[in-house]
XYZ file of C-alpha atoms in Angstrom:
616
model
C -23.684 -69.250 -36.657
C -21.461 -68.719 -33.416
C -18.819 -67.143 -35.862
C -21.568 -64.475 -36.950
C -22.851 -64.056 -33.679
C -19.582 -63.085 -32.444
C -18.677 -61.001 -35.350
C -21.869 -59.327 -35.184
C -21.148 -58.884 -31.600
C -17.582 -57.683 -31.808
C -19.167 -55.090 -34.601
C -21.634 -53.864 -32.582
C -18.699 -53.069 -29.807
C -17.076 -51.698 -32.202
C -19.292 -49.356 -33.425
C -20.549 -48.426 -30.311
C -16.866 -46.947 -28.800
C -16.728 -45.426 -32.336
C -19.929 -43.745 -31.574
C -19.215 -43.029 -28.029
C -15.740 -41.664 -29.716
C -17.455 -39.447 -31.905
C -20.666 -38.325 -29.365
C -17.363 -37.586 -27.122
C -16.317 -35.002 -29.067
C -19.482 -33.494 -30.529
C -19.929 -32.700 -26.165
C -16.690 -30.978 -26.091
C -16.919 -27.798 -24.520
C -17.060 -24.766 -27.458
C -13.305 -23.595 -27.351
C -13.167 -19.973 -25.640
C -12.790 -17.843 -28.803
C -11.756 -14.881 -26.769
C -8.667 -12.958 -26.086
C -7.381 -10.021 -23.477
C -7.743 -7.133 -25.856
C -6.785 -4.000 -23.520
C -5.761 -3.731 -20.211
C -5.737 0.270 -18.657
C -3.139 0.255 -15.494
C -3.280 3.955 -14.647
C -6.883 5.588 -15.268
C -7.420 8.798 -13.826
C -9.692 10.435 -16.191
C -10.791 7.929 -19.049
C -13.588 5.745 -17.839
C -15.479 5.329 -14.527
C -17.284 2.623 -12.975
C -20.730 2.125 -12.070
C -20.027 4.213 -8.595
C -18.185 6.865 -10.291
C -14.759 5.844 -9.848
C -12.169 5.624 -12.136
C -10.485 2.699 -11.529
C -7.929 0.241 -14.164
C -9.580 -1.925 -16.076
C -9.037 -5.056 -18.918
C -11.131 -5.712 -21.564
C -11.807 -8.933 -22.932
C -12.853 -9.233 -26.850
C -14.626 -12.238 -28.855
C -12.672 -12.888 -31.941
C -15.348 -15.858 -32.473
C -18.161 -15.787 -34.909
C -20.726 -17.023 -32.338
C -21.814 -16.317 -28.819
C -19.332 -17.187 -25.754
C -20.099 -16.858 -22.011
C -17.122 -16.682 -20.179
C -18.501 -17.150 -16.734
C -16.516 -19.408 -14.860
C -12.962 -18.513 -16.567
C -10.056 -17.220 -14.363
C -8.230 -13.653 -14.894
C -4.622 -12.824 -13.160
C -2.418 -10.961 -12.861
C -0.154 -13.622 -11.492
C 0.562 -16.346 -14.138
C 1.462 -18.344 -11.307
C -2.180 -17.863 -9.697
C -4.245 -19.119 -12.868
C -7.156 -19.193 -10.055
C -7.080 -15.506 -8.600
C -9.822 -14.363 -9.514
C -13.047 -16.119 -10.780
C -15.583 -14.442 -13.382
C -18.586 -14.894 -11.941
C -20.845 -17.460 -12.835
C -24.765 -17.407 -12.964
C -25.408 -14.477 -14.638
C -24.751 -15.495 -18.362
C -26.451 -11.574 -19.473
C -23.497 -10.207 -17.559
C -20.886 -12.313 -19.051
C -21.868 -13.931 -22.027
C -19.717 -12.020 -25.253
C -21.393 -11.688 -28.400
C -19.233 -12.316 -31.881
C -16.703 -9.439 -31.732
C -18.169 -8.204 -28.559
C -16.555 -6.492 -25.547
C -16.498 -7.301 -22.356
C -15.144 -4.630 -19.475
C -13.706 -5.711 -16.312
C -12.614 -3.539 -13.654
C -9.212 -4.336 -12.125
C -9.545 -2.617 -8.329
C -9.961 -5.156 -6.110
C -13.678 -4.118 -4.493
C -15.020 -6.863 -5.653
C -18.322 -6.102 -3.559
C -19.367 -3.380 -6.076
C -21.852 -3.972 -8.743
C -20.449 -4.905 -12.177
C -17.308 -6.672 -12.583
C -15.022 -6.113 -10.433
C -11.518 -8.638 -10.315
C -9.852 -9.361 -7.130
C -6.677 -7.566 -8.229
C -5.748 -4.390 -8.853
C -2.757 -3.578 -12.055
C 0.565 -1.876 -11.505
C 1.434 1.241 -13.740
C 4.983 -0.378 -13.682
C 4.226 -3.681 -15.377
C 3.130 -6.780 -15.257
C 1.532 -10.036 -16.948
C -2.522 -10.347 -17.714
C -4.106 -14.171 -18.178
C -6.996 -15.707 -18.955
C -7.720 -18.908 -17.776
C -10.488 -21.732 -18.613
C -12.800 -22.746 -15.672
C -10.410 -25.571 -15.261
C -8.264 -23.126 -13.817
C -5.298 -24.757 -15.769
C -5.890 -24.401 -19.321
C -4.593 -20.567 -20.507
C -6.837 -18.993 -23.329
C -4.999 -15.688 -23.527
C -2.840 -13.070 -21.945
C 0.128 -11.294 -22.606
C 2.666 -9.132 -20.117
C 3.083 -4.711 -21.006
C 5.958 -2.372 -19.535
C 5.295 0.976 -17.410
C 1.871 2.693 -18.739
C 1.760 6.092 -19.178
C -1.390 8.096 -16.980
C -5.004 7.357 -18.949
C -3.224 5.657 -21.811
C -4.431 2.307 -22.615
C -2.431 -0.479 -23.817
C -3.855 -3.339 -26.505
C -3.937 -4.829 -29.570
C -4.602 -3.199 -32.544
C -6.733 -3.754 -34.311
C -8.972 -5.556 -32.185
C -7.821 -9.325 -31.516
C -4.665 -8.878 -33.642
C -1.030 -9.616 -32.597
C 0.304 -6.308 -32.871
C 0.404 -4.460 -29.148
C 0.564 -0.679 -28.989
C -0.452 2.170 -26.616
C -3.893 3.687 -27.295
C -3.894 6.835 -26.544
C -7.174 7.619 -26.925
C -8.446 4.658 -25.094
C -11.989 3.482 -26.283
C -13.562 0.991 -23.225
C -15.713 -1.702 -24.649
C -15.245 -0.554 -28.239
C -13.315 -0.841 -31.357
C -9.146 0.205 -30.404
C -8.853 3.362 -32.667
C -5.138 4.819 -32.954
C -6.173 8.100 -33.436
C -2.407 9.855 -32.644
C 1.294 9.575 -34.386
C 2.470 8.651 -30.729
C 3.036 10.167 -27.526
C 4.951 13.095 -26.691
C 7.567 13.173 -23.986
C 7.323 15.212 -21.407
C 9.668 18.088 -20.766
C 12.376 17.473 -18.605
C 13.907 20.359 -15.982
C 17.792 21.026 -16.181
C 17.010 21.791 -12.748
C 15.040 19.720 -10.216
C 12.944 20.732 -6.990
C 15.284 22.325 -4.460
C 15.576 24.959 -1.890
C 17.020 27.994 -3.463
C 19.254 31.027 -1.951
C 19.011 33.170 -5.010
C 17.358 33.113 -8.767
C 18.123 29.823 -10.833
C 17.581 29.614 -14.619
C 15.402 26.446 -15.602
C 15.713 25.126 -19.147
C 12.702 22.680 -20.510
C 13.372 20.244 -23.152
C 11.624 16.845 -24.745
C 12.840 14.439 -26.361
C 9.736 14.631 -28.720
C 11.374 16.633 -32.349
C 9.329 19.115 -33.165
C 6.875 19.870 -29.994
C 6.477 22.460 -28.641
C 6.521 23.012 -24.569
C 3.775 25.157 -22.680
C 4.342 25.906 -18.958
C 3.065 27.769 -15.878
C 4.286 30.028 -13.346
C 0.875 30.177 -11.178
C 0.218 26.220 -10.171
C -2.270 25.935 -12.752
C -2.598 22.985 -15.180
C -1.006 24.351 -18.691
C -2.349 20.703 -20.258
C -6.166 21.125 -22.009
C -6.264 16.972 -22.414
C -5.556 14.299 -25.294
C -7.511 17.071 -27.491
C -6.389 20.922 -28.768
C -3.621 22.969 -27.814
C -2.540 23.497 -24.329
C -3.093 26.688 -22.912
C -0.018 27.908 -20.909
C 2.892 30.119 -21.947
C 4.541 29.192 -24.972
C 8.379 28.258 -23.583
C 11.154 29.796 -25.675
C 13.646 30.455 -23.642
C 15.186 29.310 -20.049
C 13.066 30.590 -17.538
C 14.349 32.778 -14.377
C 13.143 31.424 -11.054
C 13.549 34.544 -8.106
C 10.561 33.919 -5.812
C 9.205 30.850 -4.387
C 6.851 28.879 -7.088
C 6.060 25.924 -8.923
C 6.661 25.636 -12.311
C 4.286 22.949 -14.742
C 4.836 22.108 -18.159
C 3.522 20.213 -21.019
C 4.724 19.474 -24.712
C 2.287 19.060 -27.667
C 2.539 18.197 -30.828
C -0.260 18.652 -33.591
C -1.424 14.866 -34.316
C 0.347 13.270 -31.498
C -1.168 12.767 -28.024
C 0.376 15.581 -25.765
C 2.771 14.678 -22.702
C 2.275 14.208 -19.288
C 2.558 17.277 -17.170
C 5.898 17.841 -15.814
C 6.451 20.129 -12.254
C 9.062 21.707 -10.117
C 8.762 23.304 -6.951
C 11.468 26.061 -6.225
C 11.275 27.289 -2.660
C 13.661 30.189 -1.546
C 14.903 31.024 1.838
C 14.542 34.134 3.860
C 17.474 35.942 4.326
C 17.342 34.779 8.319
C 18.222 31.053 7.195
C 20.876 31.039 5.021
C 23.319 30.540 7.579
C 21.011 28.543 9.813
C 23.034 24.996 10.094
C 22.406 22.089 12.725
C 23.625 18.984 14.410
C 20.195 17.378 12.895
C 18.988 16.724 9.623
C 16.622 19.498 7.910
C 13.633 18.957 6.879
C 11.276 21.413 5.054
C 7.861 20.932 3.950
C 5.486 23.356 1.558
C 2.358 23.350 1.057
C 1.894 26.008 -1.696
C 0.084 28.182 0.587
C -2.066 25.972 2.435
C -2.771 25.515 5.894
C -2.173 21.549 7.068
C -5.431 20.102 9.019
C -6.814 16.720 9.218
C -7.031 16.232 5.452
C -4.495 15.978 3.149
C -3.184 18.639 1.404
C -0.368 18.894 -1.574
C 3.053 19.763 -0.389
C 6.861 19.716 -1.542
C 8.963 17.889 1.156
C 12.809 18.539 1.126
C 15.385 16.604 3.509
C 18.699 17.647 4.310
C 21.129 15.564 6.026
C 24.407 16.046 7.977
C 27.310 17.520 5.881
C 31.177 16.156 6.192
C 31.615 18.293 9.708
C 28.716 16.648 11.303
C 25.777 19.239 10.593
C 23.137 19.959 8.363
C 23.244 23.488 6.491
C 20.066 25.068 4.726
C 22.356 25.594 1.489
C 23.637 21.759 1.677
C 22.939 18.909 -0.722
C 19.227 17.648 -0.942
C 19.335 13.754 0.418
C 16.081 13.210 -1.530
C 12.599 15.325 -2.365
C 9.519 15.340 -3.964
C 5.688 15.527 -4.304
C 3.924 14.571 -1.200
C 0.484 15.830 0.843
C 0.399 16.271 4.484
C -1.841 16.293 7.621
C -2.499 16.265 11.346
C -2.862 12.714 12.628
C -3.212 11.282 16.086
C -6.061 10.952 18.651
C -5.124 12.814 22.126
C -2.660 14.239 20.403
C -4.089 15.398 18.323
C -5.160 18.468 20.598
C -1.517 19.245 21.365
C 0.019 22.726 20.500
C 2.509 20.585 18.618
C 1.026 18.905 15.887
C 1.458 15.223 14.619
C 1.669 14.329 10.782
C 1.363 12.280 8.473
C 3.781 12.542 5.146
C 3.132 10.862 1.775
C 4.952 10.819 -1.232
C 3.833 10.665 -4.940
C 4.583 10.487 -8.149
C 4.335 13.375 -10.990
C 1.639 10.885 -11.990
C 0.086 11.710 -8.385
C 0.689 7.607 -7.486
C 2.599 6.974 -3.920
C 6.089 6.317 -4.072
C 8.744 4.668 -2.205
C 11.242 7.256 -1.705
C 14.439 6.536 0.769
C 14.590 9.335 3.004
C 17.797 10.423 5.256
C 18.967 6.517 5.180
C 16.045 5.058 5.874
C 14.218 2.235 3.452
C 12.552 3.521 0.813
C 8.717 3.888 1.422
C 5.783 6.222 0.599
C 4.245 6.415 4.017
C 5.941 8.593 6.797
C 4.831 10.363 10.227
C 6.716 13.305 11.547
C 6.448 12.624 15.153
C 6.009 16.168 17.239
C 7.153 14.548 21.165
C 4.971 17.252 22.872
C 4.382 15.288 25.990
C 7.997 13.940 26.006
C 10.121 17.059 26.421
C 13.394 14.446 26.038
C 12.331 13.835 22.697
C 13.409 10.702 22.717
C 11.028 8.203 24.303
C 10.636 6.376 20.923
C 13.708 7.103 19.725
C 15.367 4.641 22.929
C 12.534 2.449 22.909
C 12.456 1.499 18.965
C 15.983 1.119 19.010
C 15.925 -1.544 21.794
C 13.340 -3.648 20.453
C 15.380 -3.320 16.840
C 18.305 -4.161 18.983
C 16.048 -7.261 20.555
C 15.713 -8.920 17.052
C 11.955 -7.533 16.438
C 10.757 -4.985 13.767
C 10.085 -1.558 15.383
C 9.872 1.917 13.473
C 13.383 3.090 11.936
C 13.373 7.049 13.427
C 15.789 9.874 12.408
C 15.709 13.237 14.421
C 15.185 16.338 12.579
C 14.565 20.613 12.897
C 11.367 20.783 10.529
C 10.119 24.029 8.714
C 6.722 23.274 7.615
C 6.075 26.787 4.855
C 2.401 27.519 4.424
C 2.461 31.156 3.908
C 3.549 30.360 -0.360
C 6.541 32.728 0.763
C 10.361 31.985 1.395
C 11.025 29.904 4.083
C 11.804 32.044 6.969
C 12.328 31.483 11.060
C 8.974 31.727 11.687
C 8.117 28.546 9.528
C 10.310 26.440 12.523
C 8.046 24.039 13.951
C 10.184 22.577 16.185
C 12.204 19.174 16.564
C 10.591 16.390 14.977
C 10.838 12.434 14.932
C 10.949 11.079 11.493
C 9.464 8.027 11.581
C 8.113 4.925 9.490
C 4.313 4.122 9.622
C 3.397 0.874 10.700
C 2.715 -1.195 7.346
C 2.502 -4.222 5.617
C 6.068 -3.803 3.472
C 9.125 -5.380 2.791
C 10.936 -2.790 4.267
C 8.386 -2.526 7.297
C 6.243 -5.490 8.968
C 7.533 -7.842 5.854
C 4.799 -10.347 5.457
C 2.497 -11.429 2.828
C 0.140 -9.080 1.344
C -3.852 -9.907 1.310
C -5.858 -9.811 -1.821
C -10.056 -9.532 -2.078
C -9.237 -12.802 -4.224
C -7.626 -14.569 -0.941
C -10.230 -16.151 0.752
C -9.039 -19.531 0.872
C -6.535 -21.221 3.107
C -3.395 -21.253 2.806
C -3.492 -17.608 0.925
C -6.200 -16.437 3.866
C -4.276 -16.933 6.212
C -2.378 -13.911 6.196
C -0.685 -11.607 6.303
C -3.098 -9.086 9.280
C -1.661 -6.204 10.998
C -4.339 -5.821 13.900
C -4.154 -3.398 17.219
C -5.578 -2.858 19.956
C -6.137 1.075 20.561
C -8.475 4.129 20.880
C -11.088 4.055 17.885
C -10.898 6.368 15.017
C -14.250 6.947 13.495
C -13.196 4.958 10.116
C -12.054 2.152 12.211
C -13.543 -1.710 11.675
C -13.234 -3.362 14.647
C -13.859 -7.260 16.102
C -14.637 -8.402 18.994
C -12.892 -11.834 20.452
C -14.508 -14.372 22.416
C -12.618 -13.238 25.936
C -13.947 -9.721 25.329
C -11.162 -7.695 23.857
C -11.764 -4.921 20.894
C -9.060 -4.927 18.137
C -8.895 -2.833 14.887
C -8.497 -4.299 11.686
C -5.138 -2.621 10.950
C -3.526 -3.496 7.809
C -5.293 -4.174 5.399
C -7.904 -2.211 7.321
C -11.586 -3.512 7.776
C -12.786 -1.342 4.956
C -10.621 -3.641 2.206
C -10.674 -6.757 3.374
C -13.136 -9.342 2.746
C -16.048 -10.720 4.909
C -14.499 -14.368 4.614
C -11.059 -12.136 5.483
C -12.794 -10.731 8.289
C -14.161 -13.624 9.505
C -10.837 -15.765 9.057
C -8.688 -13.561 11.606
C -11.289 -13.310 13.945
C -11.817 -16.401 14.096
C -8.129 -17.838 14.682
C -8.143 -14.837 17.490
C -10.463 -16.690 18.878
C -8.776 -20.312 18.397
C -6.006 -18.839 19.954
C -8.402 -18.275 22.986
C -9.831 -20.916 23.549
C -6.364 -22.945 23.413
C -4.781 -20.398 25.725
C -7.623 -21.090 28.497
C -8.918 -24.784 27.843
C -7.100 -27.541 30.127
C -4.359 -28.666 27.976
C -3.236 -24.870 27.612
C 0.407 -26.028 28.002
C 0.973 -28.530 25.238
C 2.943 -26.936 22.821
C 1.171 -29.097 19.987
C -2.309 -27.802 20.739
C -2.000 -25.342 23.059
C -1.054 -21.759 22.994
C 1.637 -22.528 21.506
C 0.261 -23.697 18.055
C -1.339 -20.292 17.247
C 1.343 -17.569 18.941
C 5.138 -16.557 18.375
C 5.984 -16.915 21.929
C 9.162 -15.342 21.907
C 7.271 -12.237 20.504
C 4.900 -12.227 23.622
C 7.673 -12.178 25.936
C 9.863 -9.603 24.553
C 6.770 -7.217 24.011
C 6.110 -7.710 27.890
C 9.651 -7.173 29.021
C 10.177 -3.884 26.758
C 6.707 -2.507 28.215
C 8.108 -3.427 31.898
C 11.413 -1.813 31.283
C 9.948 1.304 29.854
C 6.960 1.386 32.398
C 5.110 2.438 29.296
C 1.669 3.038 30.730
C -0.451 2.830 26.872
C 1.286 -0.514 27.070
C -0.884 -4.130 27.170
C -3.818 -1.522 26.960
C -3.471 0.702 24.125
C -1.057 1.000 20.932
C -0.723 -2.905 21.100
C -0.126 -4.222 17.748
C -0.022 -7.932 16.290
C 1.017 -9.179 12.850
C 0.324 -12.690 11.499
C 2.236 -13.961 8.251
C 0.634 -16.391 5.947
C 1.248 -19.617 7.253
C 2.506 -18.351 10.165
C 1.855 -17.854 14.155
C 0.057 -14.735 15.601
C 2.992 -12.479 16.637
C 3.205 -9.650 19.209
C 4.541 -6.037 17.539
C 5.394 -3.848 16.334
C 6.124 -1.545 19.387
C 4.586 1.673 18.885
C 3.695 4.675 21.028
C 6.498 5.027 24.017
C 5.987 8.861 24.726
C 4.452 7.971 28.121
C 7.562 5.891 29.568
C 10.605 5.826 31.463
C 8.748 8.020 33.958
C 7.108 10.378 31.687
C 3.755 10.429 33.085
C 1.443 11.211 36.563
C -0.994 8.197 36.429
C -0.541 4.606 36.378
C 2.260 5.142 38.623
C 3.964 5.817 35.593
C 6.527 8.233 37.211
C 7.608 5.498 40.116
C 11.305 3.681 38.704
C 10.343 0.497 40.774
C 7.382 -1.761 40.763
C 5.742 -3.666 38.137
C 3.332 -1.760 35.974
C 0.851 -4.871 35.114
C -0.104 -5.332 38.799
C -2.311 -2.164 38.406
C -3.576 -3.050 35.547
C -7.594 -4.974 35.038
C -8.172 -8.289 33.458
C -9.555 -6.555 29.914
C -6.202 -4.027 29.814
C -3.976 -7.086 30.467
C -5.182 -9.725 28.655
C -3.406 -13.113 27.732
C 0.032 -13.242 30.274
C -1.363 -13.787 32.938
C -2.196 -16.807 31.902
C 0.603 -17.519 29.937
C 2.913 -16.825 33.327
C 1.060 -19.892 34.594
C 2.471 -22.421 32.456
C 6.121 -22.786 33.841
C 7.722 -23.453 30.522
C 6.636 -19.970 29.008
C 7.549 -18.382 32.656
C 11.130 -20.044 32.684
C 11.699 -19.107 28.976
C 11.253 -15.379 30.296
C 13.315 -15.240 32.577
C 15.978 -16.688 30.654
C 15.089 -13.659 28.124
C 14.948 -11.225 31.353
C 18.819 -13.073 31.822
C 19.962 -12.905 28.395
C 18.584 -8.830 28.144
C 21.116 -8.528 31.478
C 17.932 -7.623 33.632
C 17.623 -8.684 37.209
């Protein structure tokens, strides 16, 4: 009877983990039938968003034969980062995919906007797409492309098949179609944008057999779309370039989808320049016969640097050129008979692009510098260069004679603006302030906690600005307060105000949790002894600038703004060579040292700076 009891027992156990066994896997989640099925990197005309924008974009496709909701899943870009960026849950109308349905997620980072909006935006260049499970570790799909071309989409096709191609007629949220052969090439130029000093002959060619190449003369667009012939000139022969143009192009081919537009600029010079040389670089900028104001307009930008004997020459070797718009910048300046701009460059595709220019690192942001109130010219210049030559990151500068050609003419004397300071822009970069980059999907330590650029300045009107605890008013920089995030927002603010409170409680001094956990000291006292020596008078006040890394201490810099120094101005006592400028200077407009000269550590490591620097 025992025996049976126990065997009945044992049975029972048995059956019971068999059950549980089998009950275990009847509650497995239903696998995630679904697969990235297109992903758009560089959509400029395709497909806009519920605000009118076009913006890149992946779609996601249900090869399943039932229902799947794939709120809570990851996408990246970074297969690294399974967790980037979250699809929301909640809303299972908004994400749930029916059997060989679509789902369309917009890949621009605004993830505030309605719809779907991921926390990443996708590079025309390349890169990897993943989805991940809401485990955030389990990968359901993805799959890496090359460079895209402009509003071609790239997928598999058919839907949910292995085969990847472009799509160039992209179909959002429905069924891939490959409606062309392929794409055409677009015509290449024998001879490139360039100042000219007579007529050049410009042969077109693709690569493309059998298309045929339509161009422009006029700076209209010769290209109709994916659909119907183009509707420039037919090209059939090199073209002679006298006068000062631009010259587009397309190639077509019937049943293929037609190129990308390709352009030139050819600017001549006046007869009065073609001898004009110069101990500076040359630069000359065109804006196909329109005036520069505070909004960006399209330009050509050429840069000419110093020859074998030491000067630049009009008819000398292009260092680099290229697509770019231009416009006034600056706040008092702004007002100034000598203008202030600001230089992009782009793409043929009309992206930004890093472009080395006259030696310095390539970038696509640049100000040309007009020193109106410094008649030296130089002010920057000097004080850049010392704080480069004091270990910290300051603009790179290069002095040039600019020609700025509005008038859709040759270039002629009259188009001389003056001496200019080439400069880099302030940026988040590797080849500028080289720290982390934000994303919207960063809002969680450790990726949260950098990198900032913030400043403390005169307002612009599109400026998002903070207040601290101690009173100051600082900018949201870079990323300005328009992309970050509220939890972004919040963060920086926040440790601002950490910093604060450490620098001013009682134990202020202790390096462990004092001001010394939350700032790069050496940053604050360089900054202070290049404002002293200079006797810059916007310094401590105005055009102050702090970076933070990720994971890293809150650090004084970039210097910026040193017109009104080394006695260049008639307030502030600015044009006195003696004295110390802070002693004039409130509590609000010199914030921070004053307290930090009170701890005798920070005050002895400054003077051993002051020693090193060869400063009495």
């Amino acid at each position: 009877m025992w025996r049976l009891a126990r065997f009945e027992f044992l049975l029972a156990v048995l059956l019971s983990c068999l059950g549980a066994r089998v009950y275990g896997q009847a509650s497995r989640p239903k696998p995630i039938t679904v697969v990235v099925n297109e992903v758009m990197a560089s959509n400029k005309t395709v497909v806009y968003d519920e605000e009118g924008e076009f913006c890149d974009w992946v779609e996601l496709y249900n090869i399943g034969t039932a229902a799947v909701d794939v709120g809570g899943c990851y996408l990246t870009d970074d297969l690294t980062r399974p967790t980037k960026w979250q699809i929301p849950l909640g809303d299972p109308a908004a994400t749930t995919m029916d059997a060989g349905g679509y789902l369309l997620i917009w890949a621009d980072g605004d993830i505030d906007d309605p719809g779907l909006h991921a926390g990443f935006k996708l590079s025309d260049e390349g890169e990897e797409i993943g989805l991940f499970a809401p485990d955030g570790l389990t990968m359901i799909d993805g799959f890496s492309f090359g460079p895209q071309y402009l509003d071609v989409s790239y997928g598999r096709y058919p839907d949910g098949g292995s085969e990847f191609r472009f799509l160039t007629y992209p179909f959002a949220g429905a069924m891939n179609i490959s409606i062309h052969e392929g794409i055409v090439t677009p015509p290449q130029f024998d001879v490139k944008s360039c100042v000219c000093t007579g007529p050049v002959t410009v042969t077109l060619a693709t690569e493309t057999e059998g298309a045929t190449i339509y161009y422009s003369l006029d700076g209209s667009d010769p290209s109709t779309g994916v659909r119907g012939r183009p509707t420039g000139m037919t090209y059939t022969q090199p073209l002679v370039v006298a006068n000062t143009l631009t010259v587009k192009a397309v190639a077509w081919k019937e049943g293929w989808r037609e190129s990308e537009v390709s352009s030139e600029r050819y600017v001549f010079l006046g007869n009065d320049l073609r001898t004009f040389s110069s101990p500076l670089a040359i630069g000359v900028v065109d804006t196909f016969g329109k005036g520069v104001s505070t909004l960006p307009v399209s330009a050509y930008a050429c840069f000419i640097d110093l020859g074998d004997g030491g000067r630049a020459s009009m008819t000398g070797a292009t260092d680099s050129a290229g697509a770019a718009t231009i416009n006034v910048r600056g706040k008092s300046s702004g007002g100034f008979p000598k203008h202030q701009y600001h230089l992009e460059m782009y793409d043929t595709q009309g992206d930004e692009m890093d472009i080395e220019i006259l030696g310095l690192p390539a970038e696509s942001d640049w100000v040309l510098q007009g020193p109106y109130s410094d008649k030296s010219l130089i002010r920057n210049v000097l004080s850049y260069r010392w704080a480069n030559e004091m270990g910290r990151y300051a603009p790179r500068t290069r002095l040039i004679e600019l020609f700025l050609n509005s008038d859709n003419t040759s270039v002629t004397m009259s188009d001389y603006v003056g001496v200019y300071v080439l400069m880099e822009k302030i940026k988040i970069s590797p080849n500028r302030v080289n720290i982390a980059e934000l994303e919207p999907s960063d809002n969680a330590e450790p990726e949260i906690t950098g990198g900032y650029i913030i400043k403390k300045d005169k307002f612009d009107g599109d400026d998002v600005s903070f207040g601290t605890s101690r009173g100051q008013s600082l900018i949201y920089q870079d990323p300005n307060g328009h992309d970050l995030t509220q939890q972004q927002r919040d963060w920086i603010r926040n440790y601002m105000n950490s910093f604060e409170a450490a620098l001013y409680s009682a134990n202020f001094t202790n390096p462990e949790i004092g001001y010394a956990k939350y700032i790069d000291v050496g940053s604050y006292i360089d900054n202070h002894i290049l404002v002293e020596l200079t006797k810059n008078i916007d310094g401590f006040r105005l055009s102050t600038y702090m970076h933070k890394d990720r994971n890293g201490k809150l650090t004084m810099g970039p210097a910026w703004d040193y017109n009104l120094s080394l006695g260049n101005a008639d307030y502030n006592t600015g044009w006195l060579p003696t004295g110390w400028y802070f002693d004039i200077l409130g509590s609000s407009e010199y914030p921070y040292w004053p307290r930090l000269f009170a701890d005798p550590a920070f005050e002895l490591a400054y003077v051993t700076s002051r020693e090193r620097a060869g400063q009495p």
